[in-house]
Coordinates of C-alpha atoms in Angstrom, one line a residue:
M1 CA 82.7 47.9 117.4
A2 CA 86.3 47.5 116.2
L3 CA 87.5 50.1 119.4
A4 CA 86.4 47.4 121.5
L5 CA 87.6 44.5 119.7
I6 CA 90.8 45.6 119.6
K7 CA 90.6 46.0 124.1
T8 CA 89.3 42.5 124.2
V9 CA 92.5 41.4 121.6
L10 CA 95.2 43.7 124.4
I11 CA 93.1 41.7 127.4
K12 CA 93.7 38.2 126.1
I13 CA 97.3 39.0 125.1
M14 CA 97.9 41.3 128.0
F15 CA 99.0 38.4 130.7
K16 CA 100.9 37.1 127.2
K17 CA 103.4 39.6 125.6
S18 CA 105.7 41.6 127.7
L19 CA 106.0 45.1 128.2
P20 CA 108.3 45.8 125.2
Q21 CA 105.5 43.9 122.8
L22 CA 102.6 45.6 124.9
L23 CA 103.7 49.6 124.2
L24 CA 104.5 48.5 120.3
I25 CA 100.9 46.6 119.8
C26 CA 99.1 50.0 121.3
G27 CA 101.7 51.9 119.3
V28 CA 100.7 50.6 116.4
V29 CA 96.7 51.0 117.5
A30 CA 97.6 55.1 118.7
L31 CA 99.9 55.4 115.1
T32 CA 96.4 54.2 112.9
G33 CA 93.9 56.2 115.4
C34 CA 96.4 59.7 114.0
S35 CA 95.9 58.3 110.7
S36 CA 91.8 57.9 110.6
H37 CA 92.3 61.5 112.3
Q38 CA 94.2 63.5 109.5
A39 CA 91.9 61.4 107.1
N40 CA 88.7 63.4 108.5
I41 CA 90.9 67.0 108.6
T42 CA 91.5 66.7 104.4
E43 CA 88.3 65.6 103.7
E44 CA 86.9 68.1 106.1
M45 CA 88.8 70.9 104.1
K46 CA 87.9 70.0 100.9
T47 CA 83.9 69.8 101.7
D48 CA 85.3 73.4 103.2
R49 CA 87.2 75.0 100.6
G50 CA 84.3 73.7 97.9
L51 CA 81.5 75.6 100.3
A52 CA 84.1 78.7 100.1
Q53 CA 83.6 77.9 96.4
L54 CA 79.9 77.8 96.6
A55 CA 80.0 81.9 98.5
L56 CA 82.3 83.1 95.9
E57 CA 79.7 82.1 93.3
S58 CA 76.7 83.1 95.6
G59 CA 78.2 86.7 95.6
R60 CA 79.7 86.2 99.4
P61 CA 82.9 86.8 98.5
E62 CA 83.2 87.9 103.2
S63 CA 81.9 83.8 103.7
A64 CA 84.4 82.3 101.1
I65 CA 87.7 84.6 102.6
S66 CA 86.8 83.6 106.3
I67 CA 86.8 79.8 105.2
Y68 CA 90.2 80.2 103.7
R69 CA 91.8 82.0 106.4
D70 CA 91.1 79.3 109.1
Q71 CA 92.7 76.5 106.3
L72 CA 95.9 79.2 105.7
K73 CA 96.9 78.3 109.6
L74 CA 96.5 75.1 108.6
Q75 CA 98.5 75.3 105.2
P76 CA 100.2 78.1 105.2
N77 CA 102.0 77.6 101.8
D78 CA 99.6 76.0 100.4
I79 CA 99.6 77.9 96.7
S80 CA 95.8 77.2 95.7
L81 CA 94.6 78.7 98.8
L82 CA 96.8 81.4 98.6
L83 CA 95.4 81.8 95.2
A84 CA 92.2 81.4 95.6
L85 CA 91.9 83.8 98.6
G86 CA 93.4 86.8 96.2
S87 CA 91.0 86.3 94.3
A88 CA 88.4 86.4 97.4
Y89 CA 89.9 89.4 97.9
N90 CA 90.0 91.1 94.4
Q91 CA 86.2 90.3 94.8
I92 CA 85.9 92.7 97.6
S93 CA 88.4 95.4 96.4
E94 CA 90.5 94.0 99.6
F95 CA 92.8 94.8 96.4
D96 CA 96.5 95.3 98.6
L97 CA 95.5 91.9 100.4
A98 CA 95.0 90.4 97.3
L99 CA 98.5 91.6 96.4
H100 CA 100.2 90.1 99.3
H101 CA 98.3 86.5 99.2
L102 CA 99.4 86.2 95.8
K103 CA 102.5 88.0 95.8
K104 CA 103.4 84.7 97.9
A105 CA 102.3 82.4 96.2
Q106 CA 103.9 82.9 93.0
S107 CA 106.9 83.1 95.2
L108 CA 106.3 80.1 96.0
L109 CA 105.5 78.8 92.6
L110 CA 108.6 80.1 91.3
S111 CA 110.6 77.7 94.8
D112 CA 108.6 74.6 94.1
A113 CA 109.4 74.8 90.5
G114 CA 112.6 75.4 90.3
E115 CA 113.9 77.8 87.7
L116 CA 111.4 80.3 85.0
N117 CA 111.7 78.0 81.9
K118 CA 111.0 75.0 83.6
L119 CA 107.0 76.2 84.2
S120 CA 106.1 75.9 80.6
K121 CA 107.0 71.6 80.8
S122 CA 103.7 71.2 82.8
D123 CA 100.4 72.0 81.8
N124 CA 98.8 72.7 85.1
T125 CA 101.9 74.7 86.6
S126 CA 101.7 77.0 83.2
E127 CA 97.7 77.1 84.7
I128 CA 98.4 78.0 88.1
R129 CA 100.9 80.3 87.1
G130 CA 98.6 82.6 84.6
Q131 CA 95.7 82.5 87.4
I132 CA 98.2 84.2 89.7
L133 CA 99.5 86.4 87.4
R134 CA 95.6 87.5 85.9
E135 CA 95.0 88.0 89.7
K136 CA 97.6 89.6 90.2
G137 CA 96.6 91.9 87.6
N138 CA 93.7 92.6 88.5
A139 CA 94.5 93.6 92.3
Q140 CA 97.2 96.0 90.9
Q141 CA 94.5 97.9 88.1
G142 CA 92.3 98.0 91.9
L143 CA 95.2 100.0 92.7
G144 CA 95.7 102.4 90.0
Q145 CA 99.3 100.3 89.0
V146 CA 98.7 100.3 85.3
K147 CA 102.2 99.3 84.3
L148 CA 102.9 96.9 86.4
A149 CA 98.9 95.5 85.6
L150 CA 100.1 95.7 82.0
A151 CA 102.9 93.4 82.3
D152 CA 100.9 90.6 84.4
L153 CA 97.5 90.8 81.9
K154 CA 99.5 90.4 79.3
Q155 CA 102.1 87.4 80.5
A156 CA 98.6 86.2 82.3
V157 CA 97.1 85.9 78.4
A158 CA 100.4 84.2 77.2
L159 CA 99.3 81.3 79.5
L160 CA 95.7 81.5 79.4
P161 CA 94.7 82.5 75.5
D162 CA 91.7 81.5 76.3
D163 CA 90.8 82.7 79.7
A164 CA 88.0 85.4 79.0
K165 CA 88.8 87.2 82.5
A166 CA 92.4 87.5 81.4
L167 CA 91.3 88.4 77.7
N168 CA 88.9 91.2 79.9
S169 CA 90.8 92.4 82.2
L170 CA 93.6 93.2 80.1
G171 CA 92.0 95.7 77.9
V172 CA 90.3 97.6 80.7
N173 CA 93.8 98.2 81.2
Y174 CA 94.5 98.5 77.7
A175 CA 91.3 101.1 77.3
L176 CA 93.2 103.0 80.5
F177 CA 95.7 104.1 78.6
K178 CA 93.6 105.1 75.9
D179 CA 94.6 102.4 73.7
Y180 CA 91.4 101.8 72.4
H181 CA 92.4 99.3 69.3
H182 CA 94.4 96.9 71.5
A183 CA 91.0 96.6 74.1
R184 CA 88.3 95.9 71.4
T185 CA 91.1 93.2 70.1
A186 CA 91.4 91.9 74.4
F187 CA 87.3 92.3 74.6
I188 CA 86.7 90.7 71.5
G189 CA 88.8 87.3 71.9
A190 CA 86.7 87.3 76.2
L191 CA 83.5 87.2 73.4
A192 CA 84.5 84.5 71.6
N193 CA 85.0 82.4 74.3
E194 CA 81.6 83.7 76.7
P195 CA 79.6 85.2 74.0
E196 CA 76.3 85.6 76.9
N197 CA 78.6 87.4 78.5
L198 CA 77.2 91.6 78.9
E199 CA 79.5 92.8 80.7
Y200 CA 82.7 92.1 78.6
R201 CA 80.1 93.2 75.8
N202 CA 79.6 96.1 77.1
N203 CA 83.4 96.6 77.3
L204 CA 83.5 96.0 74.0
A205 CA 81.3 98.7 73.4
L206 CA 82.6 101.1 75.6
A207 CA 85.9 100.9 73.3
W208 CA 84.2 101.6 70.2
I209 CA 81.8 104.6 72.0
L210 CA 85.0 106.4 73.9
D211 CA 87.6 106.4 70.3
G212 CA 84.9 108.5 68.7
Q213 CA 83.0 105.4 66.9
P214 CA 79.3 105.4 68.3
Q215 CA 77.7 103.7 65.4
Q216 CA 80.1 100.5 66.6
G217 CA 78.9 100.8 69.5
I218 CA 75.5 100.5 69.1
D219 CA 76.1 97.4 66.7
V220 CA 77.4 95.1 69.5
L221 CA 74.7 96.8 72.1
Y222 CA 71.5 97.9 70.4
S223 CA 70.2 94.3 69.2
H224 CA 70.9 92.3 72.6
Y225 CA 69.6 95.7 74.3
A226 CA 66.1 94.9 71.3
R227 CA 66.0 91.7 73.4
G228 CA 65.6 92.5 76.5
H229 CA 68.8 91.3 77.6
S230 CA 70.3 94.9 78.5
T231 CA 72.4 95.5 81.7
S232 CA 72.2 99.0 83.7
K233 CA 75.4 100.3 82.6
S234 CA 74.6 98.4 78.6
R235 CA 71.8 101.0 78.4
Q236 CA 73.8 103.7 79.2
N237 CA 76.5 103.4 77.0
L238 CA 73.5 103.1 73.9
A239 CA 72.0 106.1 75.2
L240 CA 75.6 107.6 74.8
A241 CA 76.3 106.6 71.3
F242 CA 72.8 107.9 70.0
A243 CA 73.9 111.0 71.9
M244 CA 77.6 111.8 70.0
K245 CA 75.4 110.3 66.8
G246 CA 73.3 112.9 67.4
D247 CA 69.5 111.1 68.4
L248 CA 68.7 112.8 71.8
E249 CA 65.2 111.5 71.0
A250 CA 67.0 107.5 71.7
A251 CA 68.8 108.5 74.6
K252 CA 66.6 110.0 76.7
T253 CA 64.6 107.1 75.7
I254 CA 67.2 104.1 76.9
A255 CA 68.5 106.9 79.6
K256 CA 65.4 107.2 81.2
Q257 CA 64.7 103.2 81.7
D258 CA 67.6 103.6 85.2
L259 CA 67.5 107.7 85.6
T260 CA 65.5 109.5 88.1
K261 CA 64.3 112.8 86.8
A262 CA 67.3 114.9 88.2
E263 CA 70.0 112.3 86.7
L264 CA 68.3 112.2 83.5
E265 CA 67.8 115.7 83.2
N266 CA 71.6 116.2 84.3
N267 CA 72.5 113.4 81.3
V268 CA 70.8 115.2 78.3
A269 CA 72.3 118.8 79.6
Y270 CA 75.6 116.4 79.3
Y271 CA 74.3 115.1 76.4
Q272 CA 73.4 118.6 74.7
Q273 CA 76.9 118.9 73.8
F274 CA 76.7 116.6 71.1
Q275 CA 74.5 118.2 69.5
P276 CA 74.9 119.9 65.8
L277 CA 74.6 123.4 66.5
Q278 CA 72.0 126.0 65.4
L279 CA 72.3 128.6 63.4
L280 CA 70.2 131.4 64.7
P281 CA 69.3 134.2 61.8
L282 CA 71.0 136.6 62.0
Q283 CA 69.0 140.1 63.0
Q284 CA 68.9 143.6 62.0
V285 CA 69.6 145.7 64.8
K286 CA 68.2 149.5 64.4
Q287 CA 70.0 151.5 64.2

């Protein structure tokens, strides 16, 4: 209807206006059309990005990546888009691609902000920077670049002290260095922010178990296991903790819930090394 009205007005004034005036009017109409088209594209991109986020949350990172890559062709310097794409690549263990996009996001953020020490003046910039460092650390961790990952994750936690994901990743990195004390501190921080997260709870228990303190690991896991709130990983770690304490029967009872008969036999054979040595009675050798 709006277009028809414009045409009617143009027809009425066509013979009353000079050519420059007509061109000016047409130009205004064209610009109005371009602005409307651009607004539609922007709104469509927002909608698509929301769909990509839903895809990530529902365990379909490949669908999110497809959307992000299409948008990146139109907005190659969009920092939040590069961060989202890097995070999605981390989810499918494409760590090289994740690191590529995250490094570009980091570079753009620093160039936009100017001097490094100015970043702290903007809470939003600090948050984005922390998220980039967290995902960058995860990618480096996946590539085995654990020293670089540790440096980035420490910075991420400093910028995002309540970010459970960053704290958990930092804890995993400390555990890779067998620094179980600092690993536990990080996992406890992650649980403080997301107390029902079974992954973080399992990681905390494992940090106790690997540090030779199985009872502490049992204390972390058993109450949730007894209430039916456990995962396959946490049950196997709980079984290991019981085996390390010498309770082979409890270990077998818990472990068999997730294992085939052959797998259980292999695990029990491994558990045997933690059992107290049974002293056999001395037998006199008859001459």
